[in-house]
Short mmCIF file of C-alpha atoms and ligand atoms in Angstrom, two decimals:
data_model
loop_
_atom_site.label_atom_id
_atom_site.label_comp_id
_atom_site.label_asym_id
_atom_site.label_seq_id
_atom_site.Cartn_x
_atom_site.Cartn_y
_atom_site.Cartn_z
CA MET A 1 -35.42 -1.08 23.36
CA LYS A 2 -37.93 -3.66 24.44
CA ALA A 3 -40.03 -4.52 21.67
CA ARG A 4 -43.35 -3.09 21.25
CA LEU A 5 -46.48 -5.79 22.83
CA GLN A 6 -49.57 -6.02 21.96
CA VAL A 7 -52.12 -7.75 23.35
CA MET A 8 -55.22 -8.56 20.25
CA LYS A 9 -58.65 -10.56 21.19
CA PHE A 10 -60.80 -11.88 18.22
CA GLY A 11 -64.61 -11.74 18.81
CA GLY A 12 -66.67 -14.96 17.60
CA THR A 13 -66.86 -13.74 14.40
CA SER A 14 -63.75 -12.76 13.59
CA VAL A 15 -62.92 -16.30 14.31
CA GLY A 16 -66.72 -17.77 12.47
CA ASP A 17 -65.06 -20.21 9.94
CA ALA A 18 -62.36 -20.59 8.27
CA SER A 19 -61.90 -17.92 5.98
CA CYS A 20 -62.97 -16.11 9.14
CA ILE A 21 -59.44 -17.57 11.07
CA ALA A 22 -57.13 -17.78 8.03
CA ARG A 23 -58.10 -13.56 8.02
CA THR A 24 -57.20 -13.49 12.05
CA ALA A 25 -54.09 -15.27 11.68
CA GLN A 26 -53.13 -12.49 8.88
CA ILE A 27 -53.43 -10.04 11.36
CA ILE A 28 -51.63 -11.86 14.32
CA ALA A 29 -49.05 -12.81 12.21
CA LYS A 30 -48.12 -9.15 10.85
CA ALA A 31 -48.55 -7.98 14.46
CA ALA A 32 -45.57 -10.64 15.91
CA LYS A 33 -43.33 -9.69 12.94
CA GLU A 34 -43.60 -6.10 13.62
CA GLY A 35 -43.00 -6.52 17.50
CA GLY A 36 -44.88 -9.02 19.71
CA CYS A 37 -48.41 -10.49 19.96
CA VAL A 38 -50.23 -12.03 22.48
CA ALA A 39 -53.90 -13.46 20.97
CA VAL A 40 -56.59 -13.93 22.74
CA VAL A 41 -59.73 -15.98 21.32
CA SER A 42 -62.82 -16.09 21.64
CA ALA A 43 -64.91 -19.27 20.33
CA MET A 44 -66.50 -19.74 17.31
CA SER A 45 -69.31 -17.94 17.21
CA GLY A 46 -72.57 -19.36 18.32
CA VAL A 47 -70.52 -21.87 19.59
CA THR A 48 -70.53 -20.85 23.27
CA ASN A 49 -74.66 -20.94 22.49
CA ARG A 50 -75.08 -24.06 21.82
CA LEU A 51 -72.56 -25.54 23.75
CA ILE A 52 -74.68 -23.71 27.08
CA GLU A 53 -78.20 -25.31 25.52
CA ALA A 54 -76.45 -28.96 25.73
CA ALA A 55 -75.77 -28.67 29.24
CA LYS A 56 -79.16 -27.35 29.45
CA LYS A 57 -80.28 -30.94 27.84
CA ALA A 58 -78.25 -32.28 29.87
CA GLU A 59 -79.38 -31.04 33.09
CA ALA A 60 -82.57 -32.14 31.67
CA GLY A 61 -82.00 -35.99 31.40
CA ASP A 62 -80.94 -35.52 27.44
CA ALA A 63 -77.72 -36.59 27.17
CA ARG A 64 -78.74 -38.20 23.58
CA GLU A 65 -79.12 -34.80 22.58
CA ALA A 66 -76.30 -32.62 24.62
CA ALA A 67 -74.50 -35.62 22.72
CA ALA A 68 -75.86 -34.59 19.75
CA ILE A 69 -74.93 -31.19 19.44
CA LEU A 70 -71.62 -31.85 20.78
CA ASP A 71 -71.09 -33.93 17.77
CA THR A 72 -72.78 -30.74 15.36
CA LEU A 73 -69.82 -29.39 17.03
CA ARG A 74 -67.52 -31.21 16.48
CA GLN A 75 -68.12 -31.47 13.10
CA GLN A 76 -67.77 -27.77 12.42
CA HIS A 77 -64.60 -28.08 13.81
CA GLU A 78 -63.24 -30.53 11.55
CA THR A 79 -63.97 -28.91 8.44
CA ALA A 80 -62.51 -25.34 9.47
CA LEU A 81 -59.46 -27.53 11.05
CA THR A 82 -59.04 -29.43 6.87
CA SER A 83 -59.70 -26.43 5.50
CA LEU A 84 -57.04 -24.39 7.67
CA VAL A 85 -54.08 -27.30 8.33
CA GLN A 86 -52.95 -28.45 4.95
CA GLN A 87 -50.21 -31.38 6.16
CA GLU A 88 -51.90 -34.41 7.77
CA ASP A 89 -49.65 -35.29 10.26
CA GLU A 90 -50.40 -31.59 12.00
CA ARG A 91 -53.99 -31.94 11.47
CA ALA A 92 -53.86 -35.18 13.48
CA ARG A 93 -52.03 -33.83 16.06
CA ILE A 94 -54.73 -31.00 16.11
CA ARG A 95 -57.69 -33.36 15.79
CA GLN A 96 -56.22 -35.05 18.35
CA ARG A 97 -56.32 -32.00 20.95
CA MET A 98 -59.63 -31.21 20.21
CA GLU A 99 -61.00 -34.66 20.92
CA GLU A 100 -59.48 -34.61 24.01
CA VAL A 101 -62.06 -31.40 24.43
CA PHE A 102 -65.00 -32.82 22.92
CA ALA A 103 -64.09 -36.65 25.25
CA GLU A 104 -64.08 -34.09 28.41
CA GLY A 105 -67.30 -32.51 27.38
CA ARG A 106 -69.23 -35.82 26.80
CA ARG A 107 -68.29 -36.95 30.20
CA LEU A 108 -69.19 -33.51 31.47
CA CYS A 109 -72.71 -33.60 29.95
CA GLU A 110 -73.11 -37.14 30.52
CA GLY A 111 -72.24 -37.01 34.54
CA THR A 112 -74.26 -33.69 34.32
CA ALA A 113 -78.08 -36.24 32.69
CA LEU A 114 -76.80 -38.65 35.29
CA LEU A 115 -77.27 -36.36 38.60
CA ARG A 116 -79.50 -34.12 36.39
CA GLU A 117 -77.80 -30.88 38.22
CA LEU A 118 -75.66 -29.05 36.45
CA THR A 119 -73.63 -27.07 39.00
CA PRO A 120 -72.22 -23.79 37.90
CA ARG A 121 -68.82 -25.48 38.16
CA ALA A 122 -69.65 -27.75 35.86
CA LEU A 123 -71.55 -25.20 33.43
CA ASP A 124 -68.31 -23.30 33.65
CA ALA A 125 -66.42 -26.25 32.30
CA ILE A 126 -68.85 -26.74 29.37
CA SER A 127 -69.13 -23.47 28.17
CA SER A 128 -65.65 -23.28 27.76
CA LEU A 129 -65.25 -25.90 25.73
CA GLY A 130 -66.09 -23.51 22.42
CA GLU A 131 -62.05 -21.04 23.17
CA ARG A 132 -60.62 -24.72 23.67
CA LEU A 133 -61.51 -25.67 21.01
CA SER A 134 -60.24 -22.59 18.89
CA ALA A 135 -57.08 -20.94 20.13
CA PRO A 136 -55.29 -24.16 18.49
CA LEU A 137 -57.46 -23.47 15.17
CA VAL A 138 -56.18 -20.26 15.44
CA ALA A 139 -52.57 -21.46 16.84
CA ALA A 140 -51.87 -23.47 13.67
CA ALA A 141 -53.83 -21.35 11.27
CA VAL A 142 -50.95 -18.91 12.31
CA SER A 143 -48.30 -21.36 12.25
CA GLU A 144 -49.21 -21.94 8.00
CA LEU A 145 -48.64 -18.62 8.17
CA GLY A 146 -44.65 -19.94 8.74
CA LEU A 147 -44.90 -17.91 11.98
CA GLN A 148 -44.37 -20.18 15.51
CA SER A 149 -47.42 -20.55 17.48
CA GLU A 150 -48.30 -22.22 20.25
CA ALA A 151 -52.48 -22.10 21.93
CA ILE A 152 -52.25 -21.75 25.78
CA GLU A 153 -55.27 -22.61 27.94
CA ALA A 154 -55.95 -19.34 30.05
CA THR A 155 -56.21 -21.68 33.09
CA GLU A 156 -52.43 -21.35 32.91
CA LEU A 157 -52.75 -17.34 32.86
CA ILE A 158 -55.06 -15.62 34.50
CA VAL A 159 -55.78 -16.34 38.44
CA THR A 160 -60.02 -15.75 39.37
CA ASP A 161 -62.12 -16.12 42.76
CA ALA A 162 -63.93 -19.23 42.27
CA PHE A 163 -67.43 -17.25 41.41
CA HIS A 164 -68.03 -19.04 38.46
CA GLY A 165 -69.83 -17.95 35.48
CA GLY A 166 -68.53 -14.26 36.63
CA ALA A 167 -65.15 -14.91 38.30
CA GLU A 168 -62.84 -11.60 39.39
CA PRO A 169 -59.10 -11.80 38.28
CA ARG A 170 -56.48 -12.03 40.94
CA MET A 171 -54.33 -9.24 39.09
CA GLU A 172 -51.12 -10.01 41.15
CA LEU A 173 -51.26 -13.73 40.55
CA THR A 174 -52.15 -13.50 37.20
CA ARG A 175 -48.95 -10.58 36.33
CA ALA A 176 -46.94 -13.83 37.66
CA LYS A 177 -47.69 -16.54 35.68
CA SER A 178 -48.44 -14.43 32.98
CA GLN A 179 -44.87 -13.31 32.47
CA THR A 180 -43.57 -16.66 33.25
CA ARG A 181 -45.32 -18.56 31.03
CA LEU A 182 -45.59 -16.22 27.70
CA ARG A 183 -42.30 -14.10 28.03
CA PRO A 184 -40.29 -16.83 27.16
CA LEU A 185 -42.31 -17.63 24.24
CA LEU A 186 -42.19 -13.86 22.98
CA GLU A 187 -38.29 -14.17 23.10
CA LYS A 188 -38.44 -16.98 21.05
CA GLY A 189 -40.52 -14.82 18.31
CA ILE A 190 -43.13 -17.52 19.18
CA ALA A 191 -47.22 -16.19 18.77
CA PRO A 192 -48.63 -17.42 21.80
CA VAL A 193 -52.58 -17.57 21.02
CA VAL A 194 -54.48 -17.65 24.59
CA THR A 195 -58.61 -18.72 25.26
CA GLY A 196 -60.55 -16.08 26.44
CA PHE A 197 -63.37 -15.99 28.47
CA ILE A 198 -61.53 -18.27 31.25
CA GLY A 199 -59.29 -18.34 34.16
CA ALA A 200 -59.09 -20.62 36.95
CA THR A 201 -58.52 -20.87 40.99
CA THR A 202 -55.54 -21.14 42.66
CA GLU A 203 -56.63 -24.14 42.95
CA GLY A 204 -56.71 -25.17 39.13
CA GLN A 205 -60.75 -25.42 39.21
CA LEU A 206 -62.10 -23.45 36.34
CA THR A 207 -63.59 -20.14 35.89
CA THR A 208 -65.24 -18.36 33.47
CA LEU A 209 -65.60 -13.88 33.65
CA GLY A 210 -68.83 -13.79 32.22
CA ARG A 211 -70.61 -14.02 28.62
CA GLY A 212 -68.19 -11.74 26.47
CA GLY A 213 -65.63 -12.07 28.95
CA SER A 214 -62.94 -12.61 26.49
CA ASP A 215 -62.64 -8.64 26.09
CA TYR A 216 -62.32 -8.78 29.31
CA SER A 217 -59.44 -11.38 29.04
CA ALA A 218 -57.35 -9.34 26.87
CA THR A 219 -57.09 -6.22 28.92
CA ILE A 220 -56.40 -8.81 31.84
CA LEU A 221 -53.31 -9.84 30.21
CA GLY A 222 -52.45 -6.66 28.60
CA ALA A 223 -51.91 -5.64 32.57
CA ALA A 224 -50.36 -8.33 32.95
CA MET A 225 -48.28 -8.10 30.39
CA ASP A 226 -47.35 -4.17 30.77
CA ALA A 227 -49.19 -4.14 27.08
CA ASP A 228 -47.97 -1.19 25.14
CA GLU A 229 -52.27 -1.39 23.53
CA VAL A 230 -54.85 -4.00 23.94
CA ILE A 231 -56.48 -4.06 20.24
CA ILE A 232 -59.59 -5.85 20.14
CA TRP A 233 -61.08 -6.69 17.23
CA THR A 234 -64.76 -7.25 15.68
CA ASP A 235 -67.21 -7.12 13.23
CA VAL A 236 -67.62 -3.58 13.52
CA ASP A 237 -65.84 -0.43 12.38
CA GLY A 238 -65.25 0.37 15.98
CA VAL A 239 -67.52 1.97 19.15
CA LEU A 240 -70.25 3.42 17.34
CA THR A 241 -72.05 6.77 18.15
CA ALA A 242 -74.80 4.18 19.19
CA ASP A 243 -75.89 -0.13 18.34
CA PRO A 244 -75.54 -0.32 14.16
CA ARG A 245 -78.87 -2.76 14.57
CA LEU A 246 -80.60 -0.45 15.86
CA VAL A 247 -80.30 2.62 14.32
CA ALA A 248 -79.13 2.27 11.02
CA GLU A 249 -76.91 5.73 10.57
CA ALA A 250 -75.07 5.38 13.38
CA ARG A 251 -71.46 6.62 12.81
CA THR A 252 -67.64 5.17 14.08
CA ILE A 253 -66.55 7.36 17.16
CA PRO A 254 -62.64 7.81 16.10
CA VAL A 255 -61.48 9.13 20.04
CA ILE A 256 -63.67 8.23 22.91
CA SER A 257 -62.07 8.35 27.17
CA TYR A 258 -62.68 5.36 29.28
CA ARG A 259 -65.19 6.49 31.60
CA GLU A 260 -67.31 7.52 28.12
CA ALA A 261 -66.19 3.99 27.00
CA ALA A 262 -67.25 2.45 30.59
CA GLU A 263 -70.64 4.06 30.16
CA LEU A 264 -71.51 2.84 27.40
CA ALA A 265 -70.84 -0.80 27.89
CA TYR A 266 -72.32 -0.81 31.37
CA PHE A 267 -75.34 0.57 29.83
CA GLY A 268 -75.32 -2.22 26.87
CA ALA A 269 -72.86 -1.70 24.19
CA LYS A 270 -72.55 -5.09 23.20
CA VAL A 271 -68.75 -4.31 21.83
CA LEU A 272 -67.32 -3.90 25.03
CA HIS A 273 -67.91 -6.22 28.10
CA PRO A 274 -68.71 -3.96 30.66
CA LYS A 275 -65.25 -5.11 33.36
CA THR A 276 -63.16 -4.19 29.71
CA LEU A 277 -61.81 -1.15 31.02
CA ASN A 278 -61.03 -2.16 34.67
CA PRO A 279 -57.49 -3.51 34.11
CA VAL A 280 -55.68 -0.91 31.97
CA VAL A 281 -56.80 2.25 33.53
CA GLN A 282 -53.98 2.22 36.42
CA ALA A 283 -51.20 1.55 33.23
CA ALA A 284 -53.09 4.14 30.45
CA ILE A 285 -53.26 1.45 28.65
CA PRO A 286 -55.15 2.37 25.33
CA VAL A 287 -57.77 -0.15 23.47
CA TRP A 288 -58.78 -0.37 20.32
CA ILE A 289 -61.92 -1.60 18.75
CA ARG A 290 -61.05 -2.39 15.60
CA ASN A 291 -62.98 -4.38 12.45
CA SER A 292 -61.40 -8.21 11.83
CA PHE A 293 -62.70 -7.70 7.80
CA ALA A 294 -61.91 -3.96 7.34
CA PRO A 295 -57.86 -4.10 9.10
CA GLU A 296 -56.90 -1.16 6.73
CA LYS A 297 -60.29 1.47 9.01
CA PRO A 298 -58.44 3.22 11.94
CA GLY A 299 -61.24 2.23 13.85
CA THR A 300 -61.65 3.64 17.89
CA LYS A 301 -58.86 4.54 20.38
CA ILE A 302 -59.73 4.27 23.63
CA THR A 303 -57.75 6.31 26.29
CA PRO A 304 -57.74 7.74 29.36
CA GLU A 305 -58.99 11.37 28.55
CA GLY A 306 -60.57 11.06 25.07
CA ARG A 307 -60.85 13.48 22.70
CA SER A 308 -63.78 16.65 23.81
CA ILE A 309 -66.24 17.21 21.30
CA GLY A 310 -68.34 20.05 21.05
CA GLY A 311 -71.91 18.85 21.64
CA GLY A 312 -71.54 17.22 24.52
CA VAL A 313 -73.64 14.02 23.89
CA LYS A 314 -71.72 11.06 22.57
CA ALA A 315 -73.03 8.02 22.62
CA LEU A 316 -76.24 6.09 22.77
CA THR A 317 -76.59 2.90 24.51
CA ALA A 318 -79.64 0.49 25.84
CA ILE A 319 -79.83 -2.71 27.50
CA ARG A 320 -83.25 -4.64 27.24
CA ASP A 321 -82.80 -7.70 29.29
CA VAL A 322 -83.15 -6.01 32.75
CA THR A 323 -85.50 -6.31 35.25
CA LEU A 324 -87.73 -3.58 37.90
CA ILE A 325 -87.06 -4.40 41.30
CA SER A 326 -89.05 -3.16 43.36
CA VAL A 327 -89.04 -2.99 47.74
CA GLY A 328 -92.10 -1.16 49.24
CA GLY A 329 -95.23 -0.32 51.07
CA PRO A 330 -96.00 2.97 53.40
CA GLY A 331 -94.45 0.87 55.78
CA ILE A 332 -91.04 1.10 54.88
CA VAL A 333 -90.85 4.95 55.86
CA GLY A 334 -90.15 3.82 59.66
CA LEU A 335 -87.70 1.47 58.65
CA PRO A 336 -84.47 3.70 58.57
CA ASP A 337 -82.50 -0.15 57.49
CA VAL A 338 -84.52 -0.62 54.46
CA VAL A 339 -82.23 0.36 51.65
CA GLY A 340 -79.11 -0.59 53.60
CA ARG A 341 -80.60 -4.14 53.78
CA THR A 342 -81.65 -4.18 49.46
CA PHE A 343 -78.44 -2.93 48.56
CA SER A 344 -76.56 -5.11 50.89
CA THR A 345 -78.99 -8.26 49.82
CA THR A 346 -78.48 -7.35 45.96
CA ALA A 347 -74.60 -7.51 46.88
CA GLU A 348 -74.92 -10.73 48.76
CA VAL A 349 -76.07 -12.37 45.71
CA ARG A 350 -73.68 -10.72 43.64
CA ALA A 351 -76.10 -8.90 41.71
CA ASN A 352 -75.26 -6.00 39.67
CA VAL A 353 -77.62 -3.03 40.52
CA LEU A 354 -78.08 -0.54 36.87
CA LEU A 355 -79.55 1.87 37.94
CA ILE A 356 -82.15 3.36 41.52
CA SER A 357 -84.37 5.15 41.78
CA GLN A 358 -85.88 6.51 45.14
CA SER A 359 -88.98 9.32 45.60
CA SER A 360 -88.29 11.41 48.61
CA SER A 361 -91.49 10.17 50.62
CA GLN A 362 -89.44 6.69 50.65
CA ASN A 363 -92.42 4.58 49.92
CA ASP A 364 -90.89 2.77 47.61
CA ILE A 365 -86.95 1.33 46.22
CA CYS A 366 -87.03 0.73 42.71
CA PHE A 367 -83.83 -0.52 41.35
CA ILE A 368 -82.71 -2.01 38.06
CA VAL A 369 -80.57 -5.70 37.55
CA SER A 370 -79.86 -7.48 34.81
CA THR A 371 -82.49 -10.18 34.29
CA VAL A 372 -80.15 -13.30 34.73
CA ASP A 373 -79.86 -11.49 38.13
CA ALA A 374 -83.24 -11.15 38.59
CA GLN A 375 -84.85 -14.28 40.45
CA ARG A 376 -81.85 -14.98 43.09
CA THR A 377 -82.11 -11.35 43.99
CA VAL A 378 -85.95 -11.25 44.25
CA GLU A 379 -85.51 -14.87 46.51
CA ALA A 380 -82.57 -13.28 48.95
CA LEU A 381 -85.08 -9.93 49.36
CA ARG A 382 -88.09 -11.80 49.97
CA LYS A 383 -85.94 -14.14 52.59
CA GLU A 384 -84.28 -10.81 53.66
CA PHE A 385 -87.49 -8.95 54.56
CA ALA A 386 -89.70 -11.94 55.33
CA HIS A 387 -90.56 -11.19 58.52
CA ASP A 388 -91.30 -7.36 57.60
CA LEU A 389 -93.57 -8.90 54.61
CA ALA A 390 -95.04 -10.61 57.46
CA HIS A 391 -95.41 -7.90 60.01
CA HIS A 392 -96.65 -6.12 56.76
CA LYS A 393 -93.73 -3.51 57.35
CA VAL A 394 -92.91 -3.71 53.94
CA GLU A 395 -95.62 -4.45 51.46
CA HIS A 396 -94.20 -5.71 48.40
CA ILE A 397 -91.48 -7.01 46.22
CA THR A 398 -92.49 -6.13 42.98
CA VAL A 399 -90.50 -7.59 39.26
CA ASP A 400 -91.09 -5.83 35.76
CA SER A 401 -89.26 -7.48 33.24
CA ASN A 402 -90.88 -5.47 29.88
CA ILE A 403 -88.51 -3.00 30.36
CA ALA A 404 -85.12 -1.27 29.37
CA ILE A 405 -82.39 1.45 30.07
CA VAL A 406 -81.79 3.30 27.80
CA ALA A 407 -78.65 5.86 28.27
CA VAL A 408 -77.13 9.08 26.60
CA VAL A 409 -73.39 9.56 27.33
CA GLY A 410 -70.68 12.62 27.07
CA GLU A 411 -67.97 13.40 29.09
CA ASN A 412 -68.80 17.03 28.12
CA MET A 413 -72.09 16.68 28.94
CA ARG A 414 -70.88 17.97 32.82
CA GLY A 415 -71.56 21.51 31.83
CA THR A 416 -73.79 21.93 29.10
CA PRO A 417 -77.27 23.04 29.96
CA GLY A 418 -80.15 21.58 28.86
CA ILE A 419 -79.80 18.11 27.30
CA ALA A 420 -82.14 16.37 29.72
CA GLY A 421 -84.19 18.95 28.42
CA ARG A 422 -83.71 18.20 24.77
CA THR A 423 -83.62 14.22 25.48
CA PHE A 424 -87.47 14.15 26.87
CA ASN A 425 -88.86 16.49 24.70
CA ALA A 426 -87.75 15.04 21.80
CA LEU A 427 -89.00 11.72 23.78
CA GLY A 428 -92.15 13.54 24.16
CA ARG A 429 -92.98 14.84 21.24
CA ASP A 430 -92.16 10.55 19.62
CA ASN A 431 -94.94 9.57 22.42
CA VAL A 432 -91.63 7.54 24.38
CA ASN A 433 -93.63 7.13 27.89
CA VAL A 434 -90.31 7.96 30.02
CA ILE A 435 -91.02 5.35 33.86
CA ALA A 436 -87.83 6.71 35.93
CA ILE A 437 -84.84 9.00 35.31
CA ALA A 438 -81.46 8.85 36.82
CA GLN A 439 -78.35 11.10 36.40
CA GLY A 440 -75.66 10.18 37.87
CA SER A 441 -73.08 13.08 39.73
CA SER A 442 -70.50 13.10 37.19
CA GLU A 443 -72.97 13.89 34.36
CA SER A 444 -71.36 11.80 32.05
CA ASN A 445 -74.36 9.95 31.72
CA ILE A 446 -78.30 10.61 32.00
CA SER A 447 -80.64 7.57 31.95
CA PHE A 448 -84.18 6.82 31.98
CA VAL A 449 -86.48 3.46 31.61
CA ILE A 450 -88.93 2.74 29.45
CA ASP A 451 -91.01 0.25 28.32
CA VAL A 452 -89.34 -2.37 26.23
CA LYS A 453 -90.88 -2.01 23.14
CA ALA A 454 -89.84 1.61 22.92
CA VAL A 455 -86.14 1.35 22.67
CA LYS A 456 -85.94 1.28 18.83
CA THR A 457 -87.71 4.57 18.55
CA ALA A 458 -86.09 6.08 21.68
CA LEU A 459 -82.48 5.46 20.12
CA ASN A 460 -83.32 6.67 16.56
CA THR A 461 -85.07 9.86 18.32
CA THR A 462 -82.23 10.81 20.65
CA HIS A 463 -79.47 10.04 17.49
CA ARG A 464 -81.17 12.75 15.91
CA GLU A 465 -81.66 15.42 18.55
CA PHE A 466 -78.17 15.51 18.77
CA ALA A 467 -76.99 15.40 15.06
CA LEU A 468 -75.14 12.25 16.11
CA ALA A 469 -74.71 11.18 12.80
CA ALA A 470 -73.37 14.47 11.30
CA SER A 471 -71.84 16.18 14.73
CA PRO A 472 -67.60 16.81 14.67
CA THR A 473 -65.02 14.61 15.75
P1 ADP B 501 -67.76 -9.70 19.35
O1 ADP B 501 -68.25 -11.15 19.11
O2 ADP B 501 -66.33 -9.23 18.49
O3 ADP B 501 -67.37 -10.06 20.99
P2 ADP B 501 -69.83 -8.22 19.65
O4 ADP B 501 -71.06 -9.05 19.06
O5 ADP B 501 -69.47 -9.31 21.31
O6 ADP B 501 -68.61 -8.65 18.95
O7 ADP B 501 -70.22 -7.22 20.45
C1 ADP B 501 -69.97 -6.46 18.35
C2 ADP B 501 -71.31 -6.09 18.11
O8 ADP B 501 -71.11 -4.47 18.97
C3 ADP B 501 -71.90 -5.18 17.24
O9 ADP B 501 -71.54 -6.12 15.99
C4 ADP B 501 -73.19 -4.36 17.04
O10 ADP B 501 -73.98 -5.20 16.71
C5 ADP B 501 -72.68 -3.98 18.99
N1 ADP B 501 -72.85 -3.13 19.13
C6 ADP B 501 -73.94 -2.45 20.56
N2 ADP B 501 -73.46 -0.75 20.66
C7 ADP B 501 -72.71 -0.74 19.67
C8 ADP B 501 -71.83 0.17 19.56
N3 ADP B 501 -72.46 1.91 20.52
N4 ADP B 501 -70.67 0.32 18.12
C9 ADP B 501 -70.47 -1.00 18.03
N5 ADP B 501 -70.91 -1.86 18.40
C10 ADP B 501 -71.90 -2.30 19.10
N1 LIG B 502 -67.45 -16.95 24.02
C1 LIG B 502 -67.56 -16.24 25.13
C2 LIG B 502 -68.96 -15.89 25.33
O1 LIG B 502 -69.89 -16.20 23.41
C3 LIG B 502 -66.49 -15.26 25.75
C4 LIG B 502 -66.81 -14.24 24.34
O2 LIG B 502 -67.26 -14.70 23.49
O3 LIG B 502 -66.46 -13.00 24.76
O4 LIG B 502 -70.13 -15.53 25.83
MG1 MG B 503 -68.03 -9.37 22.65
#
């Protein structure tokens, strides 16, 4: 019988310091002994942000400040290493590996500072250093428990396209590479610890999968390795009915469907990277979200069908870093291809469109993208419509960043009348002004646009309206 294979991903807080790494190593060792385990690890918490900061300093010509940041990170990793690994020769071996990564980081920052230019390729290379440092630490901690372990850079496993900062995997090539590299290790009882977040093009150029992308790395490897399950270990008990930082009474959802979890992730529930479920849908591999600080708790199981509950609404989410773009003016009525051109332009710059609203008078097309995508989207649109703007056929292309999207999610909302009515009534009662509304034809999501300042009120009001703190599971 084939041994049970688990792919386990540990987020930044789960590898945040030596004691967290030690706890993570225990979880990996236990799973590896029970069957097979491929671990995927994020950078230590906060490290990716610091690296990006160093890259930006370098771009501004401040090589000294960039080097200072790298130096602080070096001390942080050294502290963890000292406390995790007892033997000096083993410590020296890992220190050597980390030094090579830091030397690469310094060279990249120096080059950037010299040119005063930060290419997407260099930014990927710099921001990926954190995972390349945490993986050897975690592997060392597993070895300390008496189980063989090897740190592996995902550039050896995950093949992607060349879209830096948000690369997409090429699954067949990834499958071939991962199987060839990881199977022999698993057969020998060696636990691989793979860097999350990164991949490489067919030419071997390092890419990243986007911020928070280690979740995606885990399911990519889960699918590539035909894993029995993927477990995403984080710092909360599972998928909650709302972000616990905004809704104090949010509670853990025991079982949720792929579709529901994907809607939540897509609309900003940080607990899952939006693309996390894509690779596992076809093979129907279950994904668990569990708390590495409370491994005795069952967590949330994400399955193809989920589990139906009475009320219809399962969870709420909000995205705040979004921008409303509006293309319009009375003249666009006579331009039949405005909609087509608008969205082929957003597609060309790979801006993810989160919500679209167009009134029947066709005066305005409003849509929402992530704020990080907004500037390049607007620039591309101004270029696309330059001629029409000059001739006043398109009158404006405007942006508004002080907004947020809130989504009410649940597969059973389909066929449950009155949910939209109850939502907007409750919001009205609490004086939350709704700017735009969208409901997909799948009816598993109602989303609305509000002022960013009203997010907390909107979430708490809606949570209370649907009694999510108490709903049956
Ligand atoms: P990791 O570093 O493990 O990847 P993240 O910080 O990316 O962890 O994601 C976990 C965080 O997601 C939680 O601490 C929580 O604040 C936030 N979060 C937002 N929405 C939800 C939700 N619906 N359920 C659980 N956590 C959520
Ligand atoms: N370290 C990366 C980030 O902070 C990837 C991840 O943690 O998932 O975005
Ligand atoms: Mg995350």
